[in-house]
Tab-separated table of C-alpha atoms and ligand atoms in Angstrom:
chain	number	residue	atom	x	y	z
P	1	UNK	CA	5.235	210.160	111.843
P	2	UNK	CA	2.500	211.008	114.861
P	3	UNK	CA	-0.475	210.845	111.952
P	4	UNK	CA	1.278	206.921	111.008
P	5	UNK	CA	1.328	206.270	114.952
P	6	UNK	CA	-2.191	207.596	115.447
P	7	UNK	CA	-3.242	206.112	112.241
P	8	UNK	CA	-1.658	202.220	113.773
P	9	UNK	CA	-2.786	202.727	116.715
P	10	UNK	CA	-6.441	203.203	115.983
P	11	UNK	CA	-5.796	199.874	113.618
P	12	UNK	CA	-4.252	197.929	116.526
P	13	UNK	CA	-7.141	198.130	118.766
P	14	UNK	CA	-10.082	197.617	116.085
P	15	UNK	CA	-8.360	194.473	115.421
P	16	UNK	CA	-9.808	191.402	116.746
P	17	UNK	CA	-9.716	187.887	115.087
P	18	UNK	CA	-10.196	184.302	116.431
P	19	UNK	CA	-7.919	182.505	113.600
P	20	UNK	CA	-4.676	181.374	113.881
P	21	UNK	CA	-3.698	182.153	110.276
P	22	UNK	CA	-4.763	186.193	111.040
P	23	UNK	CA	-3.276	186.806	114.315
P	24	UNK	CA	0.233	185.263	112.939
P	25	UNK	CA	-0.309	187.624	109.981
P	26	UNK	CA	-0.766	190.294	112.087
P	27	UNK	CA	2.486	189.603	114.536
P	28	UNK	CA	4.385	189.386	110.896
P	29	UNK	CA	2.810	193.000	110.084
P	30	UNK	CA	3.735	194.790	113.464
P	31	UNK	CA	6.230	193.171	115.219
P	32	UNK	CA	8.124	190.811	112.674
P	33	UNK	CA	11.634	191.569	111.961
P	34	UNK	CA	10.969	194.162	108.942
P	35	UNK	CA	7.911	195.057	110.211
P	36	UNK	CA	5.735	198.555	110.970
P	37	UNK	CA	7.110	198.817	114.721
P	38	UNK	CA	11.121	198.333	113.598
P	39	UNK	CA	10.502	200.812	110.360
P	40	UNK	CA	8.885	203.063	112.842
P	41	UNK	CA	12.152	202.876	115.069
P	42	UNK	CA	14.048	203.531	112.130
P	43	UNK	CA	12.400	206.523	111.023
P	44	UNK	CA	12.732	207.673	114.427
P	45	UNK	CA	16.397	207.501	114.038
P	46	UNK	CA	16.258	210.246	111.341
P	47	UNK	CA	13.612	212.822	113.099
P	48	UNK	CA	15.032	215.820	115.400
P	49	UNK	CA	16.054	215.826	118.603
P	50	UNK	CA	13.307	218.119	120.042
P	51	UNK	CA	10.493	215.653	117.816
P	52	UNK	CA	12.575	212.682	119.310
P	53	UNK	CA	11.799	213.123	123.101
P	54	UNK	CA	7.834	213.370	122.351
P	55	UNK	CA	8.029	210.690	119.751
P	56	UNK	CA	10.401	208.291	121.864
P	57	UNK	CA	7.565	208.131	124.647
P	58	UNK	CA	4.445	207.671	121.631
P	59	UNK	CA	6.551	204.865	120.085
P	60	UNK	CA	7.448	202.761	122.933
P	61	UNK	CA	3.641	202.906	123.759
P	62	UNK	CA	2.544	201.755	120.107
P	63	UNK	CA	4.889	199.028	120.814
P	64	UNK	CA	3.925	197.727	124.342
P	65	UNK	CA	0.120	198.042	122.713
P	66	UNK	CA	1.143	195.828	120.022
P	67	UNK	CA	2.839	193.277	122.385
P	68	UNK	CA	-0.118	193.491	124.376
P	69	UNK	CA	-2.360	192.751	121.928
P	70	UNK	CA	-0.726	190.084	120.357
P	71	UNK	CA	-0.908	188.248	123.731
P	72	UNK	CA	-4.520	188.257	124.626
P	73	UNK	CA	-5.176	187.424	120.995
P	74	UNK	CA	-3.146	184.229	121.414
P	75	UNK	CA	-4.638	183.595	124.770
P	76	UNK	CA	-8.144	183.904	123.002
P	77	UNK	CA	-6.978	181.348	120.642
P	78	UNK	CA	-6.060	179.067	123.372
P	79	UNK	CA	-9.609	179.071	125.191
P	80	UNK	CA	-11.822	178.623	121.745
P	81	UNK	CA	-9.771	175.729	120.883
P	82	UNK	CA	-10.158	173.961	123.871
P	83	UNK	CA	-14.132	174.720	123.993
P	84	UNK	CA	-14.053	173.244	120.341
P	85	UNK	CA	-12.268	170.074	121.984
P	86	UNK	CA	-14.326	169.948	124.637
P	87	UNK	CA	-17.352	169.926	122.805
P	88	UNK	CA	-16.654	167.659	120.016
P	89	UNK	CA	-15.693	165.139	122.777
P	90	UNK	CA	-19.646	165.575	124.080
P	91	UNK	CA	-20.267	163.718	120.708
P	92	UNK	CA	-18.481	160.597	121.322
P	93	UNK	CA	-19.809	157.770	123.473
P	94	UNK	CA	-18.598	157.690	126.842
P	95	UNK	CA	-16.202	155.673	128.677
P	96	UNK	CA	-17.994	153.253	130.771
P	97	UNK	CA	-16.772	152.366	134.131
P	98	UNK	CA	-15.496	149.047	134.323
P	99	UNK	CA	-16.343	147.508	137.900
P	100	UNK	CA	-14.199	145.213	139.379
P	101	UNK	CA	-14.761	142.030	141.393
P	102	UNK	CA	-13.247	140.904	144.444
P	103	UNK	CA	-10.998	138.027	144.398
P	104	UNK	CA	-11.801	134.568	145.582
P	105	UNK	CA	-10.005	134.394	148.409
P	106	UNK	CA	-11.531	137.443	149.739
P	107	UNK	CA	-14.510	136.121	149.458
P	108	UNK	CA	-14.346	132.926	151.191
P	109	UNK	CA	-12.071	134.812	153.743
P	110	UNK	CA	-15.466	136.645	154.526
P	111	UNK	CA	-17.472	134.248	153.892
P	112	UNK	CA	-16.000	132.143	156.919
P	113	UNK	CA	-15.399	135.820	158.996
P	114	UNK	CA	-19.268	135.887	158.641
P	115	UNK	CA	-20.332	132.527	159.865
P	116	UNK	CA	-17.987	132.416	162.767
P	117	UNK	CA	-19.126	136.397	163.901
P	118	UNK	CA	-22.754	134.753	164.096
P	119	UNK	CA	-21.722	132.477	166.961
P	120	UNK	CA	-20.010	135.214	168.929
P	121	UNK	CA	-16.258	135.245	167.338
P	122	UNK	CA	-14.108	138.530	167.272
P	123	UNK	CA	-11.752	138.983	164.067
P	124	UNK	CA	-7.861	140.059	164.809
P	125	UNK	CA	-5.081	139.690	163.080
P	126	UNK	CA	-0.633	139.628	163.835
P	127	UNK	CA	2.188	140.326	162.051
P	128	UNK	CA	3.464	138.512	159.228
P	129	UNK	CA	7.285	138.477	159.843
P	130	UNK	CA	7.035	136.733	163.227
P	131	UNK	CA	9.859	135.549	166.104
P	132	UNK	CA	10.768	132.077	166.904
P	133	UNK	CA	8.821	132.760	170.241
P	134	UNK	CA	5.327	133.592	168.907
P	135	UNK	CA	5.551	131.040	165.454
P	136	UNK	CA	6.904	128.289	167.748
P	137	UNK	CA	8.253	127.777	171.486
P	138	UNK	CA	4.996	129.460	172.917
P	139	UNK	CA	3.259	126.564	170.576
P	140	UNK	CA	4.984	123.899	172.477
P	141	UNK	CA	7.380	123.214	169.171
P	142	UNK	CA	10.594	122.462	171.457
P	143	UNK	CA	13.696	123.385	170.445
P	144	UNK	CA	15.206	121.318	167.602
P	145	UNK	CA	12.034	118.764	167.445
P	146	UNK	CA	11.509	117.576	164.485
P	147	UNK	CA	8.306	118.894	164.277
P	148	UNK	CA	9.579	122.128	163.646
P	149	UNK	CA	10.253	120.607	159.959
P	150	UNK	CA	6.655	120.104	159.563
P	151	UNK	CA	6.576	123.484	158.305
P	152	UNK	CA	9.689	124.681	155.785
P	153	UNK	CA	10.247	127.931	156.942
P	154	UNK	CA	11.559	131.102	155.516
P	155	UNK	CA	13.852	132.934	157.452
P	156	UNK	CA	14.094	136.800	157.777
P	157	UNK	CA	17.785	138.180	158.762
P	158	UNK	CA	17.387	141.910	159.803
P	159	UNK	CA	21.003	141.780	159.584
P	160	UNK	CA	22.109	140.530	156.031
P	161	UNK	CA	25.664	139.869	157.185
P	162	UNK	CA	24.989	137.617	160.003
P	163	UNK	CA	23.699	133.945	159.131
P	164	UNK	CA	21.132	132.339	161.555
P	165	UNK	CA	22.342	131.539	164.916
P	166	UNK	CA	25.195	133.894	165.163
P	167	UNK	CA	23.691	135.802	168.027
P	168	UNK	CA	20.948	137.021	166.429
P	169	UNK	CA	17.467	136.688	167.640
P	170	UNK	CA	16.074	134.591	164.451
P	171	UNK	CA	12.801	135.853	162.462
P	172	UNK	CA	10.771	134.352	160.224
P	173	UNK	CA	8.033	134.649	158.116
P	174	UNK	CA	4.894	133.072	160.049
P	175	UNK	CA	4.527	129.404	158.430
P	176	UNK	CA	1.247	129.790	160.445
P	177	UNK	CA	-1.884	132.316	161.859
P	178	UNK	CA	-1.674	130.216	165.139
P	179	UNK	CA	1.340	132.731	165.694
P	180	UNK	CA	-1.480	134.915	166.555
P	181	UNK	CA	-2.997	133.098	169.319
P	182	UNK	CA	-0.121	133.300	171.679
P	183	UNK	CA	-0.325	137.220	170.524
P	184	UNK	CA	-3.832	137.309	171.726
P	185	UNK	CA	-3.750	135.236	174.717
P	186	UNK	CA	-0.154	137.196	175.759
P	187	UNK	CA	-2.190	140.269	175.642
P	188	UNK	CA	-5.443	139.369	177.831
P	189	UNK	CA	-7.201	137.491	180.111
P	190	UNK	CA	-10.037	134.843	178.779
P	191	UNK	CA	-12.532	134.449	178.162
P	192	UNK	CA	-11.189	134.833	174.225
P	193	UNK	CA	-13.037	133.914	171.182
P	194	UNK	CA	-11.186	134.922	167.785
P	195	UNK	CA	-10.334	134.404	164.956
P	196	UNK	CA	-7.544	135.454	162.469
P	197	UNK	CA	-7.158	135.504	159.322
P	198	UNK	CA	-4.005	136.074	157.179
P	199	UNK	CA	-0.971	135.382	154.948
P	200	UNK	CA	1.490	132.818	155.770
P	201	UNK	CA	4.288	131.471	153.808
P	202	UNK	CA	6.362	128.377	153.335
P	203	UNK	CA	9.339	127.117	151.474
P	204	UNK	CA	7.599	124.849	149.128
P	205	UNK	CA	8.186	124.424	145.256
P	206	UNK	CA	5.104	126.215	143.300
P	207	UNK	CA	2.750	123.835	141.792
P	208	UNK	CA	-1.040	123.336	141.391
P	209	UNK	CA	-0.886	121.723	144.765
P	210	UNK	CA	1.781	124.087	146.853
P	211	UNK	CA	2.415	127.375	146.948
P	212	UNK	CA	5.193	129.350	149.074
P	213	UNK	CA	2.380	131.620	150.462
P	214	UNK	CA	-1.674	130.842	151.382
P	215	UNK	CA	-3.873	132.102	153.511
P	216	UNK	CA	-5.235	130.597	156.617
P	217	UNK	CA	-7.998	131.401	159.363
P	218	UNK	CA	-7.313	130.324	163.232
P	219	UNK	CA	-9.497	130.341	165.060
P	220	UNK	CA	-9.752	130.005	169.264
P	221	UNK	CA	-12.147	129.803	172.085
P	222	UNK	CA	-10.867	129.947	175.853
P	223	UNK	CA	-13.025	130.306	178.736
P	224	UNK	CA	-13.749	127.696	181.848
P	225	UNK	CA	-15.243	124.634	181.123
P	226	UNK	CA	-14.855	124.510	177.239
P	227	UNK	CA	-14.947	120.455	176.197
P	228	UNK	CA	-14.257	118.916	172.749
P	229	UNK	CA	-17.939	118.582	172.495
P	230	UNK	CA	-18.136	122.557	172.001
P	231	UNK	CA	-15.491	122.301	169.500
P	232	UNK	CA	-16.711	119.935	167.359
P	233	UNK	CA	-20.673	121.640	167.859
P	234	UNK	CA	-18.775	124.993	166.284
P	235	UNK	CA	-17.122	123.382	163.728
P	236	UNK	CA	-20.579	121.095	162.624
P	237	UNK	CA	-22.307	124.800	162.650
P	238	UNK	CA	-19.508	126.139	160.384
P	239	UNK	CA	-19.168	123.124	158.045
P	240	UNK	CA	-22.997	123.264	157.196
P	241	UNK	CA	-23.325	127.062	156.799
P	242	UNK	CA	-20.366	127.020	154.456
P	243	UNK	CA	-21.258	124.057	152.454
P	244	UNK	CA	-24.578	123.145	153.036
P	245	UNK	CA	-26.793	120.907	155.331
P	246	UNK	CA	-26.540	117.660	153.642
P	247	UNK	CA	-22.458	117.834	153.906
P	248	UNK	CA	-21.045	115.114	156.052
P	249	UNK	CA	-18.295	115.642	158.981
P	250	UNK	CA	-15.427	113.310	160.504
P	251	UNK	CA	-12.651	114.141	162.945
P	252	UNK	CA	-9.547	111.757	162.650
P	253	UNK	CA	-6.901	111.573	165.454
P	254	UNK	CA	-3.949	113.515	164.307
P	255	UNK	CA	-0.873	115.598	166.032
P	256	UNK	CA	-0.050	118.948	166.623
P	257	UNK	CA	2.665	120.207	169.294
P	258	UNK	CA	0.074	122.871	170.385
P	259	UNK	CA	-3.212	120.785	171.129
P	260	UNK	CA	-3.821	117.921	172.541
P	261	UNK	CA	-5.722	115.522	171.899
P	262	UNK	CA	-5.575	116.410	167.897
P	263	UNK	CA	-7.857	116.037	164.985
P	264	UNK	CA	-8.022	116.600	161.401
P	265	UNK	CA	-11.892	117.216	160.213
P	266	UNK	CA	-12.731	116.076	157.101
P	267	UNK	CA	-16.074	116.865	154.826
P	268	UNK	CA	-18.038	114.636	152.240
P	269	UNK	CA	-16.667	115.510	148.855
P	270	UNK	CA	-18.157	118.747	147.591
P	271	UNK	CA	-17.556	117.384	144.505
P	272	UNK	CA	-18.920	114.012	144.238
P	273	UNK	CA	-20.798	114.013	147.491
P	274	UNK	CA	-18.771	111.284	148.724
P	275	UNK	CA	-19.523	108.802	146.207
P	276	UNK	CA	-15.803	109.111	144.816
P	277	UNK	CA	-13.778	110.880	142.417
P	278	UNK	CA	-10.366	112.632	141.352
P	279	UNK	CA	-10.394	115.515	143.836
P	280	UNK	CA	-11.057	113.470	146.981
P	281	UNK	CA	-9.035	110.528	145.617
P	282	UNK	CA	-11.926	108.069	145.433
P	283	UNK	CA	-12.717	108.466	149.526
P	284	UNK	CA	-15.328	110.268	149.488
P	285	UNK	CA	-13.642	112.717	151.993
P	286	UNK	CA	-11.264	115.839	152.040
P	287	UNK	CA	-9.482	117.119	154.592
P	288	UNK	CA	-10.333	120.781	155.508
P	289	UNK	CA	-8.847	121.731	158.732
P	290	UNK	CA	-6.706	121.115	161.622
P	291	UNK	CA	-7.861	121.583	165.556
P	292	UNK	CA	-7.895	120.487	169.056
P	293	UNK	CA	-7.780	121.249	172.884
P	294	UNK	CA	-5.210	123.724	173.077
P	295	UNK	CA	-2.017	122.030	175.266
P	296	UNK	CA	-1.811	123.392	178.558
P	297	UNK	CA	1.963	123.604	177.716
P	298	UNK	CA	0.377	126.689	175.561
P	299	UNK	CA	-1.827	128.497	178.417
P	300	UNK	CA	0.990	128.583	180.464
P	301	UNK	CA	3.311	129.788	178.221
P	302	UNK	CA	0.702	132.731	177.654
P	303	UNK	CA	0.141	133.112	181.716
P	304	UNK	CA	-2.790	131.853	181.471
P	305	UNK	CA	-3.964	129.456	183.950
P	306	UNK	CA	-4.701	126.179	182.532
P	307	UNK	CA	-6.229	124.776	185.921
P	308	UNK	CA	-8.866	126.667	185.532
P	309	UNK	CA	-9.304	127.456	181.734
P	310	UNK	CA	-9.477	125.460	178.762
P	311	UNK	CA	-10.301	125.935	175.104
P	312	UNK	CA	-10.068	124.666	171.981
P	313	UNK	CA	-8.107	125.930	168.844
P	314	UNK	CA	-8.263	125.548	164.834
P	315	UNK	CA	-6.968	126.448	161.435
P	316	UNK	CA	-7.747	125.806	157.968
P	317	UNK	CA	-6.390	127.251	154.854
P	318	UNK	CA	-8.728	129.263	153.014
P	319	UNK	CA	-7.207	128.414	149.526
P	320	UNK	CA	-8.621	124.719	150.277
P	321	UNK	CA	-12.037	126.144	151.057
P	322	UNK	CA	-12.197	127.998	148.163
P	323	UNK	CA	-11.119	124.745	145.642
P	324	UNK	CA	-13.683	122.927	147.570
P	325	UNK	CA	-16.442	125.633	146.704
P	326	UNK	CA	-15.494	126.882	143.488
P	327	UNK	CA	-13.830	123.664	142.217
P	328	UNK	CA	-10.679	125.635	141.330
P	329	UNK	CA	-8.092	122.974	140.232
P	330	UNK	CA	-4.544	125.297	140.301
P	331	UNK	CA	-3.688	126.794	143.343
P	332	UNK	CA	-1.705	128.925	140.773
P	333	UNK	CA	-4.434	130.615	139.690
P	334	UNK	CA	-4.758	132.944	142.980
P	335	UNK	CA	-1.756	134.513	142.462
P	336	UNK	CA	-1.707	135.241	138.524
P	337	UNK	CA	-4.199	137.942	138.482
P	338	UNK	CA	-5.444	136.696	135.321
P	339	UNK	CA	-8.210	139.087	134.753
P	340	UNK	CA	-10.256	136.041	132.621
P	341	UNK	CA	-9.958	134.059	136.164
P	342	UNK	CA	-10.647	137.035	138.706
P	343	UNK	CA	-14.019	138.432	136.538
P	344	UNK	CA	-15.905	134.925	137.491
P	345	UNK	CA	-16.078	135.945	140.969
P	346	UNK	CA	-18.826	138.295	141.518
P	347	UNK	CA	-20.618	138.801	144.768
P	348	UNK	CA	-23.448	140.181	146.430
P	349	UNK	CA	-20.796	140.474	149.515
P	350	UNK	CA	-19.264	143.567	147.507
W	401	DAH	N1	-1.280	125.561	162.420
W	401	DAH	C1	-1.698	124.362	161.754
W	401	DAH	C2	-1.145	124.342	160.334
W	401	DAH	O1	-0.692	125.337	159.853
W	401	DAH	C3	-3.194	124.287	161.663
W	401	DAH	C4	-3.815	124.101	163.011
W	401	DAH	C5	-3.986	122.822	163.483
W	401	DAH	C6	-4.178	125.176	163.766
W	401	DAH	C7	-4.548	122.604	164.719
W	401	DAH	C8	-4.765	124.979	165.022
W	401	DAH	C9	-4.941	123.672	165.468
W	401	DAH	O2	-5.151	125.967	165.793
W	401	DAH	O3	-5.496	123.505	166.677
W	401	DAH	O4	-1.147	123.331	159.715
């Protein structure tokens, strides 16, 4: 029995193998179920009890060899075959990386970020769930006016089991970014010249025309002495380095509870340069933004002396600018994330 040990044991350790098919043949040999390591014990059974207590120690080593063996054999296995995998990937083509493109509205978004940072304008931005206070009343929207209806607004109940009104302070989300004027002007003394991008949303039925959320950009400029002339000279300066030199501007009276007096400015079609068509409804113009002397209802409202300061205010939905450049037809489209859509928008601006 110690020659068959010896014998196996010399065996055990000259074997070496890389193939599956051998070192399974092997683990059948030793250490299967009528294999060389359970005989062994068998035999063992049989031999004295003086040979037992040398062999007992001999045999459990054989086995733990065996075991041993058997692992790192299997562990060799392991690391060839991923090597193999590993190389015979190197022989396929690799897996280009797919850029992506940033989305429309981004890019006008900086677009009109850039322009108004040339003439001197910081960028800030306010929350999006926003109280009566800072989406309304500060704007001179009095309580119950019906020009609180000009914008359908979605409510926000931080407690689901009260309904509006039931001594709750009521929160919506902004239907506006002019929200973040009062912010601004509650938090500082003018001069201030911002302005703020951002998500707002309103209760409107989805169609190519509507959407329950857009994007707008405010945009504000307090200090002493600040006259409708400098408002409409910034907006000129923006409308021509957006849309080029030869575009055409017009300001039409209009109403707002938080300026006064109150414009609309409208542009020469992009489209048909004002000679008439679908988009602009035969005019010639389209509306692009909303602005005027800020109310001195609002200074006040923000501590802010309106004696001795004035300003002017505006805001303009981005989703408009970007039809009006890119001739996008479904306001839809921003919000699908069709990949077909998104890809046509590449930029240097990246
Ligand atoms: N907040 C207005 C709207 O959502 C847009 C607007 C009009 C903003 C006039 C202004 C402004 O700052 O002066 O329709």
């Amino acid at each position: 029995m110690q020659n068959k040990i010896s014998q196996y044991t010399a065996e055990i350790n000259a074997f070496q193998s890389a193939h599956a098919e051998e070192i399974e043949t092997f683990r059948i040999r030793f250490l299967g179920s009528k294999g060389i390591i359970k005989d062994l014990f068998e035999e063992f059974k049989t031999v004295s009890s003086e040979e037992k207590r040398i062999m007992g120690k001999v045999l459990n080593e054989l086995k733990q060899l065996t075991e041993a063996k058997y692992q790192s054999l299997k562990e060799g296995l392991n690391t060839v075959t991923e090597t193999f995998k590993t190389e015979a990937d190197l022989t396929l083509p690799g897996q280009g990386i797919e850029l992506g493109s940033r989305h429309p509205i981004s890019l006008v978004r900086k677009e009109i970020i850039e322009i108004f940072k040339k003439l001197g304008f910081n960028v800030t931005e306010g929350p999006e769930i926003e109280d009566d206070w800072h989406n309304f009343s500060a704007l001179n929207f009095p309580e119950e006016h019906p020009a609180r209806d000009m914008q359908d607004t979605f409510f926000v109940s931080l407690n689901p089991t009260l309904s509006k009104g039931e001594g709750e302070e009521a929160f919506a989300l902004r239907t506006h970014t002019s929200s973040v004027q009062v912010r601004m002007m509650e938090n500082g003394q003018p001069p201030f010249r911002a302005i703020m991008p951002g998500r707002v949303y309103r209760n409107e039925a989805i169609s190519a025309r509507a959407h329950c959320f857009f994007h707008q950009v405010e945009g504000l400029y307090i200090d002493e002495n600040v006259s409708f002339a400098d408002l409409k000279q910034t907006l000129f300066y923006f409308v021509k380095e957006l849309f080029g030199d030869d575009t055409k501007v017009r300001f039409r009276p209009s109403y707002f509870p938080f300026t006064e007096p109150s414009a609309e400015m409208d542009i020469s079609c992009t489209i048909c340069k004002g000679t008439g068509c679908p988009l602009c409804k035969q005019s010639g113009w389209v509306e692009i933004l909303g602005c005027g002397m800020v109310d001195p209802n609002v200074l006040e409202n923000c501590k802010i002396d309106s004696q001795k300061y004035t300003g002017f205010a505006f805001g303009m939905g981005i989703e408009r600018i970007t039809n009006l450049k890119y001739q996008i037809k479904d306001l839809r489209l921003f919000s699908e994330n069709d990949i077909r859509f998104l890809q046509q928008f590449q930029s240097e601006l990246i």
